[in-house]
XYZ file of C-alpha atoms in Angstrom:
448
model
C -19.571 -36.207 32.829
C -23.046 -37.509 32.056
C -23.489 -41.144 33.055
C -25.189 -43.656 30.688
C -28.038 -44.003 33.175
C -28.601 -40.253 33.228
C -28.475 -40.113 29.422
C -31.086 -42.846 29.265
C -33.438 -41.063 31.700
C -33.038 -37.802 29.781
C -33.796 -39.454 26.442
C -36.778 -41.179 28.032
C -38.109 -37.830 29.307
C -37.843 -36.404 25.779
C -39.916 -39.210 24.331
C -43.443 -38.170 23.381
C -44.737 -41.589 24.427
C -43.831 -40.731 28.016
C -46.292 -37.838 27.881
C -49.001 -40.186 26.584
C -48.170 -42.697 29.323
C -48.494 -40.000 31.982
C -51.946 -39.145 30.664
C -52.979 -42.772 30.886
C -51.623 -42.924 34.428
C -53.384 -39.608 35.321
C -50.155 -37.994 36.571
C -51.522 -34.606 35.587
C -49.127 -32.344 37.520
C -45.421 -33.096 37.473
C -42.446 -31.100 38.694
C -40.107 -29.920 35.935
C -36.670 -31.263 36.858
C -33.441 -31.541 34.893
C -34.639 -34.727 33.219
C -37.771 -33.073 31.828
C -37.852 -32.605 28.050
C -38.593 -28.848 28.412
C -36.198 -28.156 31.270
C -33.583 -26.374 29.150
C -36.138 -24.232 27.338
C -37.806 -23.173 30.594
C -34.458 -22.408 32.181
C -33.664 -20.134 29.232
C -37.056 -18.429 29.497
C -36.355 -17.755 33.177
C -32.904 -16.313 32.440
C -34.194 -14.245 29.531
C -37.091 -12.690 31.451
C -34.835 -11.852 34.400
C -32.292 -10.250 32.092
C -34.968 -8.187 30.342
C -36.531 -6.881 33.545
C -33.206 -6.124 35.237
C -31.218 -4.654 32.331
C -33.819 -3.174 29.967
C -36.190 -0.846 31.853
C -36.975 0.908 28.560
C -39.157 -2.099 27.707
C -41.491 -1.436 30.629
C -44.778 0.446 30.966
C -45.368 3.542 28.847
C -48.130 6.087 29.264
C -48.209 6.583 25.504
C -47.658 3.596 23.244
C -46.463 4.156 19.681
C -46.731 2.189 16.453
C -43.277 0.763 17.063
C -44.272 -0.657 20.453
C -46.702 -3.078 18.802
C -44.065 -4.544 16.464
C -40.964 -4.209 18.628
C -38.775 -7.296 19.142
C -36.271 -7.414 21.963
C -33.685 -9.933 20.743
C -30.603 -10.881 22.733
C -28.068 -13.672 22.977
C -27.649 -14.677 26.621
C -25.115 -16.943 28.314
C -26.339 -19.260 31.048
C -24.536 -19.871 34.321
C -23.221 -23.095 32.719
C -21.654 -21.053 29.904
C -24.113 -22.098 27.185
C -25.604 -19.498 24.847
C -29.189 -19.144 23.679
C -31.276 -16.579 21.793
C -34.103 -14.912 23.752
C -36.805 -12.729 22.252
C -39.632 -10.714 23.770
C -42.416 -9.380 21.537
C -44.307 -6.080 22.026
C -42.786 -5.871 25.510
C -44.203 -2.457 26.461
C -47.693 -3.419 25.301
C -47.756 -6.495 27.545
C -46.230 -4.428 30.380
C -49.278 -2.161 30.130
C -51.597 -5.168 30.385
C -49.734 -6.353 33.497
C -50.137 -2.927 35.078
C -53.838 -2.864 34.149
C -54.478 -6.073 36.119
C -52.268 -4.933 39.029
C -49.439 -7.414 38.420
C -46.266 -5.664 39.532
C -42.847 -6.392 38.042
C -41.803 -7.947 41.355
C -44.834 -10.264 41.412
C -44.322 -11.276 37.798
C -40.609 -11.962 38.237
C -40.931 -13.857 41.502
C -43.632 -16.109 40.004
C -42.578 -16.581 36.375
C -38.789 -16.278 36.752
C -37.855 -17.415 40.265
C -34.237 -17.988 41.261
C -34.947 -21.699 41.585
C -36.707 -23.245 38.620
C -39.863 -24.681 40.130
C -42.261 -24.942 37.231
C -44.911 -27.623 37.144
C -46.263 -29.188 33.977
C -49.990 -29.692 33.712
C -50.551 -32.666 31.412
C -53.942 -31.744 29.983
C -56.264 -33.759 27.758
C -55.908 -31.092 25.047
C -55.265 -32.466 21.553
C -53.619 -29.266 20.307
C -50.088 -30.421 21.152
C -49.526 -27.429 23.439
C -47.602 -27.718 26.687
C -48.857 -25.983 29.839
C -46.545 -25.046 32.697
C -47.629 -23.540 36.018
C -45.487 -21.057 37.904
C -44.389 -22.363 41.303
C -47.234 -20.465 43.045
C -49.705 -21.451 40.260
C -50.637 -17.805 39.653
C -49.511 -17.850 36.003
C -49.422 -20.329 33.144
C -46.693 -20.543 30.519
C -48.252 -22.009 27.412
C -46.385 -23.105 24.302
C -48.085 -22.368 21.009
C -47.500 -22.540 17.278
C -46.093 -19.615 15.323
C -49.188 -19.475 13.092
C -51.587 -18.868 15.996
C -49.298 -16.301 17.611
C -49.101 -14.334 14.369
C -52.885 -14.128 14.444
C -52.886 -13.044 18.087
C -50.378 -10.273 17.408
C -52.516 -9.074 14.494
C -55.473 -8.504 16.866
C -53.472 -7.153 19.814
C -54.872 -3.628 19.393
C -58.454 -4.939 19.337
C -57.653 -7.089 22.360
C -56.542 -4.058 24.396
C -59.448 -1.968 23.174
C -61.955 -4.630 24.264
C -60.566 -4.554 27.805
C -60.779 -0.769 27.858
C -64.412 -0.895 26.769
C -65.243 -3.810 29.075
C -62.843 -3.675 32.053
C -64.282 -6.798 33.665
C -64.209 -8.952 30.544
C -64.082 -12.711 31.080
C -61.463 -13.136 28.344
C -58.164 -14.331 29.781
C -55.354 -11.769 30.129
C -52.064 -12.521 28.363
C -49.102 -10.878 30.088
C -46.137 -11.638 27.828
C -44.963 -13.359 24.655
C -41.439 -14.784 24.490
C -39.380 -17.210 22.417
C -36.106 -19.087 22.915
C -33.643 -20.760 20.565
C -31.814 -23.505 22.439
C -29.075 -25.479 20.736
C -30.352 -28.834 19.574
C -34.031 -27.884 19.964
C -36.534 -26.124 17.670
C -37.476 -22.530 18.418
C -40.207 -22.395 21.063
C -42.780 -19.708 21.781
C -44.234 -19.157 25.262
C -47.324 -17.129 26.130
C -47.676 -16.119 29.770
C -51.272 -15.833 30.961
C -53.152 -15.444 34.210
C -54.350 -18.704 35.706
C -58.154 -18.533 35.784
C -58.131 -21.178 38.544
C -56.183 -19.058 41.046
C -55.963 -19.340 43.986
C -56.237 -23.089 43.612
C -56.468 -24.346 47.185
C -60.243 -24.576 47.584
C -61.473 -25.368 44.072
C -63.550 -28.539 44.161
C -64.524 -29.015 40.505
C -63.303 -27.737 37.142
C -64.924 -27.710 33.714
C -63.929 -26.781 30.163
C -67.135 -25.786 28.332
C -67.502 -25.273 24.574
C -71.291 -25.448 24.336
C -71.448 -28.737 22.410
C -71.762 -32.408 23.328
C -70.064 -34.398 20.545
C -66.810 -35.816 21.929
C -67.154 -33.652 25.044
C -67.119 -36.206 27.853
C -64.300 -36.727 30.323
C -64.329 -39.856 32.445
C -64.127 -38.812 36.110
C -61.285 -40.395 38.041
C -61.041 -41.050 41.762
C -59.757 -38.017 43.631
C -56.005 -38.183 44.177
C -53.650 -35.696 45.699
C -51.884 -33.581 43.083
C -54.217 -34.573 40.229
C -56.280 -31.949 38.392
C -59.489 -33.157 36.795
C -61.025 -30.899 34.126
C -64.447 -32.187 33.061
C -66.380 -31.251 29.916
C -69.799 -30.336 28.569
C -71.473 -33.726 28.905
C -70.323 -33.890 32.531
C -71.896 -30.463 33.108
C -75.091 -31.056 31.109
C -77.442 -31.366 34.129
C -75.472 -28.943 36.292
C -75.924 -25.181 36.731
C -74.194 -21.897 37.593
C -76.110 -20.229 40.429
C -75.012 -16.575 40.421
C -78.045 -14.967 42.063
C -77.973 -11.189 41.563
C -74.776 -11.462 39.498
C -76.560 -13.413 36.750
C -77.635 -10.449 34.622
C -74.181 -8.877 34.601
C -72.479 -12.189 33.822
C -74.700 -12.997 30.840
C -74.434 -9.455 29.509
C -70.636 -9.543 29.718
C -70.538 -13.017 28.190
C -72.526 -11.727 25.196
C -70.106 -8.810 24.744
C -67.100 -11.141 24.879
C -68.600 -13.706 22.502
C -69.652 -10.961 20.078
C -66.051 -9.725 20.063
C -64.727 -13.215 19.314
C -67.343 -13.792 16.616
C -66.313 -10.535 14.916
C -62.704 -11.778 14.932
C -63.863 -14.873 13.046
C -62.667 -17.381 15.650
C -64.204 -20.518 17.140
C -63.299 -23.467 19.392
C -62.847 -21.235 22.453
C -63.870 -22.438 25.913
C -65.274 -21.129 29.152
C -63.152 -22.445 31.997
C -65.322 -22.917 35.076
C -64.137 -23.762 38.579
C -66.108 -23.626 41.812
C -66.202 -24.314 45.503
C -68.660 -23.662 48.287
C -68.551 -20.186 49.774
C -66.595 -20.062 53.020
C -67.183 -17.583 55.804
C -64.054 -15.617 54.964
C -65.252 -15.356 51.325
C -68.288 -13.357 52.449
C -66.839 -10.143 53.850
C -69.696 -7.718 54.390
C -68.307 -4.872 56.460
C -68.895 -1.344 55.199
C -65.166 -0.831 54.591
C -65.018 -4.008 52.478
C -68.062 -2.871 50.519
C -66.550 0.528 49.734
C -63.242 -1.036 48.707
C -64.950 -3.496 46.374
C -66.966 -0.714 44.745
C -63.786 1.348 44.302
C -62.114 -1.521 42.471
C -65.142 -1.995 40.234
C -65.033 1.444 38.627
C -62.138 2.503 36.482
C -61.120 5.475 34.397
C -61.821 5.303 30.679
C -59.594 6.557 27.900
C -61.110 8.739 25.149
C -62.699 6.542 22.502
C -60.973 8.380 19.662
C -57.612 7.413 21.156
C -58.727 3.800 21.507
C -59.857 3.721 17.880
C -56.373 4.862 16.908
C -54.916 2.006 18.955
C -56.882 -0.523 16.970
C -56.031 1.042 13.610
C -52.318 1.249 14.356
C -52.103 -2.319 15.584
C -53.898 -3.647 12.517
C -51.392 -1.906 10.232
C -48.578 -4.108 11.521
C -47.331 -7.016 9.409
C -47.308 -9.415 12.336
C -46.114 -12.326 10.250
C -42.862 -10.371 9.984
C -42.748 -9.732 13.720
C -42.602 -13.416 14.653
C -40.624 -14.562 11.640
C -37.565 -16.787 11.948
C -34.519 -14.508 11.984
C -31.124 -15.688 10.753
C -27.930 -15.122 12.712
C -27.662 -13.582 16.163
C -28.293 -9.834 15.859
C -28.050 -7.597 18.916
C -31.091 -6.166 20.646
C -33.236 -4.313 18.116
C -34.188 -0.705 18.569
C -37.832 0.307 18.184
C -36.965 2.064 14.940
C -35.384 -1.094 13.494
C -38.364 -3.196 14.495
C -40.726 -0.591 13.068
C -38.918 -0.675 9.692
C -39.398 -4.441 9.691
C -42.963 -4.649 10.825
C -44.846 -1.714 9.309
C -46.078 -0.574 5.962
C -44.293 2.174 4.074
C -46.192 4.848 5.987
C -43.980 6.338 8.715
C -46.471 8.217 10.864
C -45.372 9.126 14.376
C -48.784 8.568 15.955
C -49.174 7.747 19.639
C -52.069 6.717 21.843
C -52.639 6.419 25.548
C -51.947 2.962 26.919
C -54.438 0.675 28.651
C -55.730 2.071 31.942
C -56.219 0.098 35.145
C -58.967 -2.523 35.080
C -59.140 -2.499 38.877
C -58.333 1.095 39.704
C -59.934 4.321 40.812
C -63.367 5.814 40.336
C -64.987 6.401 36.998
C -66.205 9.778 35.815
C -68.863 8.270 33.521
C -71.764 6.705 35.369
C -73.349 5.683 32.086
C -70.486 3.226 31.596
C -71.439 1.280 34.738
C -73.275 -1.366 32.668
C -69.905 -2.479 31.290
C -68.511 -3.457 34.679
C -69.488 -5.489 37.681
C -71.003 -3.631 40.621
C -68.840 -5.443 43.182
C -65.606 -7.248 42.408
C -64.772 -10.118 44.731
C -62.238 -9.405 47.462
C -59.634 -11.983 46.429
C -56.343 -12.401 44.563
C -57.986 -12.924 41.155
C -61.005 -10.571 41.144
C -61.523 -10.291 37.369
C -62.143 -14.039 37.060
C -63.914 -14.742 40.370
C -67.678 -14.317 40.864
C -69.482 -15.071 44.104
C -72.837 -16.750 43.531
C -75.618 -17.677 45.913
C -73.849 -20.618 47.535
C -70.614 -21.021 45.583
C -67.596 -19.067 44.435
C -66.984 -19.432 40.697
C -63.737 -19.038 38.732
C -64.486 -18.246 35.077
C -62.511 -17.186 32.032
C -62.637 -17.546 28.238
C -59.550 -19.186 26.719
C -58.235 -20.639 23.421
C -59.543 -18.033 20.963
C -56.801 -18.188 18.299
C -58.496 -20.679 15.939
C -60.003 -19.186 12.790
C -62.493 -21.096 10.670
C -60.343 -21.946 7.668
C -59.907 -24.840 5.255
C -58.434 -27.143 7.887
C -61.409 -26.567 10.184
C -63.885 -27.084 7.336
C -62.384 -30.501 6.635
C -62.300 -31.312 10.362
C -65.995 -30.426 10.574
C -66.877 -33.204 8.137
C -64.567 -35.705 9.828
C -65.996 -34.968 13.277
C -69.532 -35.578 12.016
C -68.417 -39.032 10.885
C -66.501 -39.729 14.085
C -69.087 -38.502 16.611
C -72.227 -39.273 14.554
C -73.525 -35.787 15.320
C -73.247 -32.215 14.049
C -73.051 -30.993 17.644
C -69.247 -30.789 17.833
C -66.728 -27.990 18.347
C -65.645 -27.319 14.745
C -68.368 -25.143 13.218
C -68.430 -21.617 11.693
C -67.964 -18.689 14.140
C -71.605 -17.522 13.976
C -72.980 -20.969 14.760
C -70.341 -21.561 17.430
C -71.083 -18.250 19.182
C -74.854 -18.744 19.209
C -74.620 -22.310 20.516
C -71.962 -21.399 23.098
C -74.136 -18.612 24.515
C -77.270 -20.748 24.540
C -75.550 -23.590 26.416
C -74.283 -21.266 29.163
C -77.447 -19.148 29.418
C -79.696 -22.206 29.825
C -77.608 -23.335 32.809
C -77.135 -20.000 34.558
C -79.538 -19.257 37.418
């Protein structure tokens, strides 16, 4: 039986004011225990992911993805060890399985980090105003991020373009999403969780962190005294007189940044950020033996898929009615087949087209030397090579995040309000073309 004291602590943990209080107190990383307001939802996510991986191998990697794979919903009612039922859903499971394979995240690694036997998530209480929650896996390799249905519908609508961009630019700085799930827990609204790689991994040595949008209005974070277990993410004004010293990696970095920003501009999005972490290079970061050199070059060149196949991937994904894919479903239907999901998500056309799935972004040698400009010459020898760049004196952790915001009516109104609030036009809510140009200029001017 639940005691009155325990009921009080649980209700207190569910109170939004507690989250605000924690921000004021700078308790940025907290362990998710049974009194946490998201404990039940995270426990259900853990159970659902374990069930999917262990009992539904058909939702794993495929060498040839079909139309149905992009709109497939795995939906299942699961009973917890306490006997309570909840609805778990996984979206486009095989597509995200292909992304995990492409970045060399095995099923075992994913399960042991995201769905461990003991629930050991940590919440990162960020200074984001989006209302999203961020949870770190126990080893901090992955982030589980809550998001709104509207933004996830947009993401699913560009999923084919997202994969195609990685195939064209294997070492893209854009963050890699590895799964999309939702849970219906009794007494709580439906919640969506995106699983993504943690750009700041491994975390042990990182000395400073920044979130850069390329503007200055409202982009200052007051530094706090260093405390154990507290993550400080500074902003553009804090970085204004700083620099990114990449040495001979500068040209590749700026070229790749332009490709990534051009892709985001074409999608019509803005308000994205470059996450930047750094620490001084240590001796064991600078491995220069011949064997290490060969291994790093091997990882840097990957096999490409035929462009005609990739074009088909983009076309097929864009034909999906993704608003239907993530819609609220009534009742508790059993797991959907791909055919059932396809009937729900696609137009009347019933083509049986297939295309080759995403190849490895870290794998074997390339057969096209002319493609070498699209990848880094030497990937860093570390656990997170696609987001780690070794500069002249420092190791940098960099990735582009938060690219689901289109420039619509809400943003147009916010643009006017931010001018009044910040007394400047140099803020984050501007049209995609202006945002992209300013974002690139801010980073380029500070990259050596």
